XYZ file of N, CA and C in Angstrom:
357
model
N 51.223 109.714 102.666
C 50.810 109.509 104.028
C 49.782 108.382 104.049
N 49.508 107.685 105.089
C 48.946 106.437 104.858
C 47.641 107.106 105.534
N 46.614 106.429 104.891
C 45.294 106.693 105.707
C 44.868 108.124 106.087
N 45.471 108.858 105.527
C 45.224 110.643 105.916
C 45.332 110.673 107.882
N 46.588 109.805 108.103
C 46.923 110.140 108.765
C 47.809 111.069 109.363
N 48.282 111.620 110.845
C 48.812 113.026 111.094
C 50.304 112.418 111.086
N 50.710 111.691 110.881
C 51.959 111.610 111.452
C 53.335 111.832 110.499
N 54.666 111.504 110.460
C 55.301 111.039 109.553
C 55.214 110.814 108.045
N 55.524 111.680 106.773
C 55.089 111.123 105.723
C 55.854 110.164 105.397
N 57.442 109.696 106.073
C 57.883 108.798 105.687
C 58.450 108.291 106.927
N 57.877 107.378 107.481
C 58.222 106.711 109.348
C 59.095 105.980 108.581
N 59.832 105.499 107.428
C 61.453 105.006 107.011
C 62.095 105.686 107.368
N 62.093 106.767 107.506
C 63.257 108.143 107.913
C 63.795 108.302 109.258
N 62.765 108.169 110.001
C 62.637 108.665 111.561
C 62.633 107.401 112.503
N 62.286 106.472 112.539
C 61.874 105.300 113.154
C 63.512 105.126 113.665
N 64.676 104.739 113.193
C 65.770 105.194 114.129
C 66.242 105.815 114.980
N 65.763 107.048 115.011
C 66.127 107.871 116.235
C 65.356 108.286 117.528
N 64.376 106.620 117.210
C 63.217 106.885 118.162
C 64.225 106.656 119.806
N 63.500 106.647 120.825
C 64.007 106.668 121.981
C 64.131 105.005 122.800
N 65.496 104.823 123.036
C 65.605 103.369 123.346
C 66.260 102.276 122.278
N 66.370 102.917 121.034
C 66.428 101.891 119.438
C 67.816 101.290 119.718
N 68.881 102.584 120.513
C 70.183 102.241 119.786
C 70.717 100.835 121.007
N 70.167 101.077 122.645
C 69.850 99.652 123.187
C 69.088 98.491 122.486
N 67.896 99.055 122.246
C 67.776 97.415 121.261
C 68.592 97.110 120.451
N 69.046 97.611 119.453
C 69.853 97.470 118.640
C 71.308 96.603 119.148
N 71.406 97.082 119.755
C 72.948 96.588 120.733
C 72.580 95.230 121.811
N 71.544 95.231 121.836
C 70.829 94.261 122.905
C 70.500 93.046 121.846
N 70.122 93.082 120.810
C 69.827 92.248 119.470
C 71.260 91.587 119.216
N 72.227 92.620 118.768
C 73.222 91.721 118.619
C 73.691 91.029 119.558
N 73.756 91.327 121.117
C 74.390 89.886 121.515
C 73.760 89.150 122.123
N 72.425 89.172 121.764
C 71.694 88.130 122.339
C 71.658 87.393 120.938
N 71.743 87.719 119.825
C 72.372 86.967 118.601
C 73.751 86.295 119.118
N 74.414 86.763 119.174
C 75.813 86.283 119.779
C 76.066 84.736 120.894
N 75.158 85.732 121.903
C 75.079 84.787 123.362
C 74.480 83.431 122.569
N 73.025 83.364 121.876
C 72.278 82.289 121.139
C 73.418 81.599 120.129
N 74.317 82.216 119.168
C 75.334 81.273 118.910
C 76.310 80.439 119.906
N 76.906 81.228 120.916
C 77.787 80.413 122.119
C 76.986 79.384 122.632
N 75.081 79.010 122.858
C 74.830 78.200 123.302
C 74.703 76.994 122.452
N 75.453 77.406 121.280
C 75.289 75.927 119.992
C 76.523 75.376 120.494
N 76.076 73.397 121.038
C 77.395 73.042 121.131
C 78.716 73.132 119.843
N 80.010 73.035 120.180
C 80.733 72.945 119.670
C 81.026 74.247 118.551
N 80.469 75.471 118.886
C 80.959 76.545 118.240
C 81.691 77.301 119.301
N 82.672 77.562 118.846
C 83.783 78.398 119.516
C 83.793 79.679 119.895
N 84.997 80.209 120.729
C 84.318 81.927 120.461
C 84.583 82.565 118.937
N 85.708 81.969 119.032
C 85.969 83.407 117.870
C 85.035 82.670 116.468
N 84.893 82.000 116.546
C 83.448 81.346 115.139
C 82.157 82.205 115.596
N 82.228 81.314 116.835
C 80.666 82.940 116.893
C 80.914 84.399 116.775
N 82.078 85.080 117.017
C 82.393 86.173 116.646
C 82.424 86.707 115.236
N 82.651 85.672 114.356
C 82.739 85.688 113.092
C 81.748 85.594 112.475
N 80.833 84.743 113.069
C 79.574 84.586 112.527
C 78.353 85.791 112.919
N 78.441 86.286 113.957
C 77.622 87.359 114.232
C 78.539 88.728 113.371
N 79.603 88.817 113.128
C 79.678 90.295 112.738
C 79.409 89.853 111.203
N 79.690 88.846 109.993
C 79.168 88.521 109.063
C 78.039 88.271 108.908
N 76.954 88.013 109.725
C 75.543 87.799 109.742
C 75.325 89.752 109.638
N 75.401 90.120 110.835
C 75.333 91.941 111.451
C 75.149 92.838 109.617
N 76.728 92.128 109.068
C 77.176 93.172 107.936
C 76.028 92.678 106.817
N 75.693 91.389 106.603
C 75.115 91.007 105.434
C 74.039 91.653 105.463
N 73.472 91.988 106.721
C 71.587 92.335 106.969
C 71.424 93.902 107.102
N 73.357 94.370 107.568
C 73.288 96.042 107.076
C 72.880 95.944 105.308
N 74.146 95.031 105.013
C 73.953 95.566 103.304
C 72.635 95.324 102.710
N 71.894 94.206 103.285
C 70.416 93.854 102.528
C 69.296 95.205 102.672
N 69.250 95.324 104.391
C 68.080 96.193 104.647
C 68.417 97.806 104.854
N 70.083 97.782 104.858
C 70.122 99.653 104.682
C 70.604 99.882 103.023
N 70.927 99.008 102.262
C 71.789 99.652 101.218
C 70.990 98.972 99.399
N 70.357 97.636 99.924
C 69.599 96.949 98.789
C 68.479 97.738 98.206
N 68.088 97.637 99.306
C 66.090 97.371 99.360
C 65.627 99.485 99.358
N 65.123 100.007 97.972
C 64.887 100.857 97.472
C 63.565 101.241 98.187
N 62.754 102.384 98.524
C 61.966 102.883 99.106
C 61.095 102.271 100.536
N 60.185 102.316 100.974
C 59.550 101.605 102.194
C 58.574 100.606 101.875
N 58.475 100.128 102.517
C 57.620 98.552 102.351
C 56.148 99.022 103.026
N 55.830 100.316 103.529
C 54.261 100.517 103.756
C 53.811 101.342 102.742
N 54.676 101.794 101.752
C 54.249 103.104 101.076
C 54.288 102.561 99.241
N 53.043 102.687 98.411
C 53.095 101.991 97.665
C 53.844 103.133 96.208
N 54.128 101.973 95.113
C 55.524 102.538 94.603
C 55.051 103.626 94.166
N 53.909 104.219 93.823
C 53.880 105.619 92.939
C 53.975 106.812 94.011
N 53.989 106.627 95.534
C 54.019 107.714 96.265
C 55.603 108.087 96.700
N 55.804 109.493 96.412
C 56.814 110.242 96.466
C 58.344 109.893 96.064
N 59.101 110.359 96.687
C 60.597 110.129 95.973
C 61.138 109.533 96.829
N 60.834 108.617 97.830
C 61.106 108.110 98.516
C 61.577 106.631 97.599
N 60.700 106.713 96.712
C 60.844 105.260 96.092
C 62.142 105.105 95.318
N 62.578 106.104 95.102
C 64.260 105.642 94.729
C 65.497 105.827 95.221
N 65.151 105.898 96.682
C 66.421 105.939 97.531
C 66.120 104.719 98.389
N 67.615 104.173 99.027
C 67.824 103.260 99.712
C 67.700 103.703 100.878
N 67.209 102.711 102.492
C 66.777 103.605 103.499
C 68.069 104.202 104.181
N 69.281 103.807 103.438
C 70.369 104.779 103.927
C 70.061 105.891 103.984
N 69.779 106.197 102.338
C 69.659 107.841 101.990
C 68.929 108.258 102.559
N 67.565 107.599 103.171
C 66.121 108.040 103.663
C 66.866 108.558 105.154
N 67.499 108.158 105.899
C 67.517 107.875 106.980
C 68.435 109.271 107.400
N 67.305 109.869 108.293
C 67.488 111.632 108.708
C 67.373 112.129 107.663
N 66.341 112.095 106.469
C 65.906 112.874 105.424
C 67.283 113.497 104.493
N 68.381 112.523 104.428
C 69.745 112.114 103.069
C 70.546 113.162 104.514
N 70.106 113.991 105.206
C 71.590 115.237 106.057
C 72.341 113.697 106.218
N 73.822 114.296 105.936
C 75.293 113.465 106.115
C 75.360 113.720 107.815
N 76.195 112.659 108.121
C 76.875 112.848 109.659
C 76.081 113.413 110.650
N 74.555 112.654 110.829
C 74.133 112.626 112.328
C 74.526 111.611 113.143
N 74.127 111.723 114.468
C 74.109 110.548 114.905
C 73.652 109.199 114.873
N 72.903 109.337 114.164
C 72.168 108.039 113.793
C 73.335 107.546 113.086
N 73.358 108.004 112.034
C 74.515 107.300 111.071
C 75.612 107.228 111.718
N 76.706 107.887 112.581
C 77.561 107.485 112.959
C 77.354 106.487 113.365
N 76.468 106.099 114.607
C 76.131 105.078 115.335
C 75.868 103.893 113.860
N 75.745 103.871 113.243
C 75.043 102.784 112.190
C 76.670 102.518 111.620
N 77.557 103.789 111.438
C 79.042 103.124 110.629
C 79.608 102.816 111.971
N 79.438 102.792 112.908
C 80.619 102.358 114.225
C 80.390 101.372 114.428
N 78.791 100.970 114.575
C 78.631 99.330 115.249
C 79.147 97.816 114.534
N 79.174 98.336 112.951
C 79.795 97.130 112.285
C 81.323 97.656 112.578
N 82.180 98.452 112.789
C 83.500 98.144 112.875
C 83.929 97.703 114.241
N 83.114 97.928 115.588
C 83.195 98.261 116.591
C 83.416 96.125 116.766
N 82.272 95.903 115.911
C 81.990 94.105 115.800
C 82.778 93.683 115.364
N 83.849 94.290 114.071
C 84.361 93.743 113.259
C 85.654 93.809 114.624
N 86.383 94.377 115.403
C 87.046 94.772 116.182
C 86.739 93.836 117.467
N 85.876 93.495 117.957
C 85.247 92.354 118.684
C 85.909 91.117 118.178
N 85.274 90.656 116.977
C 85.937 89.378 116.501
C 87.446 89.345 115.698
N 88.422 90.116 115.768
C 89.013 90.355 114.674
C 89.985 89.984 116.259
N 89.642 90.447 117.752
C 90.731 90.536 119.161
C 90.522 89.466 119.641
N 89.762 88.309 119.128
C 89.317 86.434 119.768
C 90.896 86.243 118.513
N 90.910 86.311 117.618
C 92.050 85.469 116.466
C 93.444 86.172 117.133
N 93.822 87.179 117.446
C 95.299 87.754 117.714
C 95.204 87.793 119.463
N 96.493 87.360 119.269
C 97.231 88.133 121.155
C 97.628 89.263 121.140
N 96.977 89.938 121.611
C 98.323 91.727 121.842
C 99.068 91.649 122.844
């Protein structure tokens, strides 16, 4: 706990399911998006491509790389050898958080994947 403070012993865990996140979250990517369409001469489906490959690279860096929390220094708890996947809702499988976290990259990948084909 930082500072013998009351809160959270690990705010890596919880800080997702705060209230409002999963709009930012969704509000981030296409204002990522919209900010590529205003580069001349990029197309749609390039910016489509480029935001869901940007989206996936920064899932894999900051949910699946990067081993314990960045406020909590390495000798405190067991936090330090899980990725904030595992951290995230204290390792329980299949909340909502996580669904929401595996839908939005396919949901993108499904976005840009319907700019390349006609149905």
């Amino acid at each position: 706990m930082l500072a013998g403070g009351h809160g959270d012993p690990n705010p890596n865990a919880s800080w997702l399911d705060s209230r409002g996140l999963w709009l930012a979250y969704v509000l981030g990517m296409v204002s990522f998006h919209i900010i590529l369409l205003a580069i001349p001469f990029v197309q749609i489906p390039y910016a489509w491509t480029i935001t869901n490959v940007s989206h996936n690279l920064a899932h894999l860096y900051f949910l699946h790389s990067i081993k314990g929390a960045p406020w909590m220094s390495i000798e405190c708890g067991e936090n330090r050898k899980y990725t904030h996947w595992e951290q995230i809702d204290y390792g329980e499988q299949f909340t909502t958080t996580k669904k929401f976290l595996t839908a939005a990259p396919i949901v993108l990948f499904v976005l840009s994947m319907e700019n390349y084909f006609v149905f």
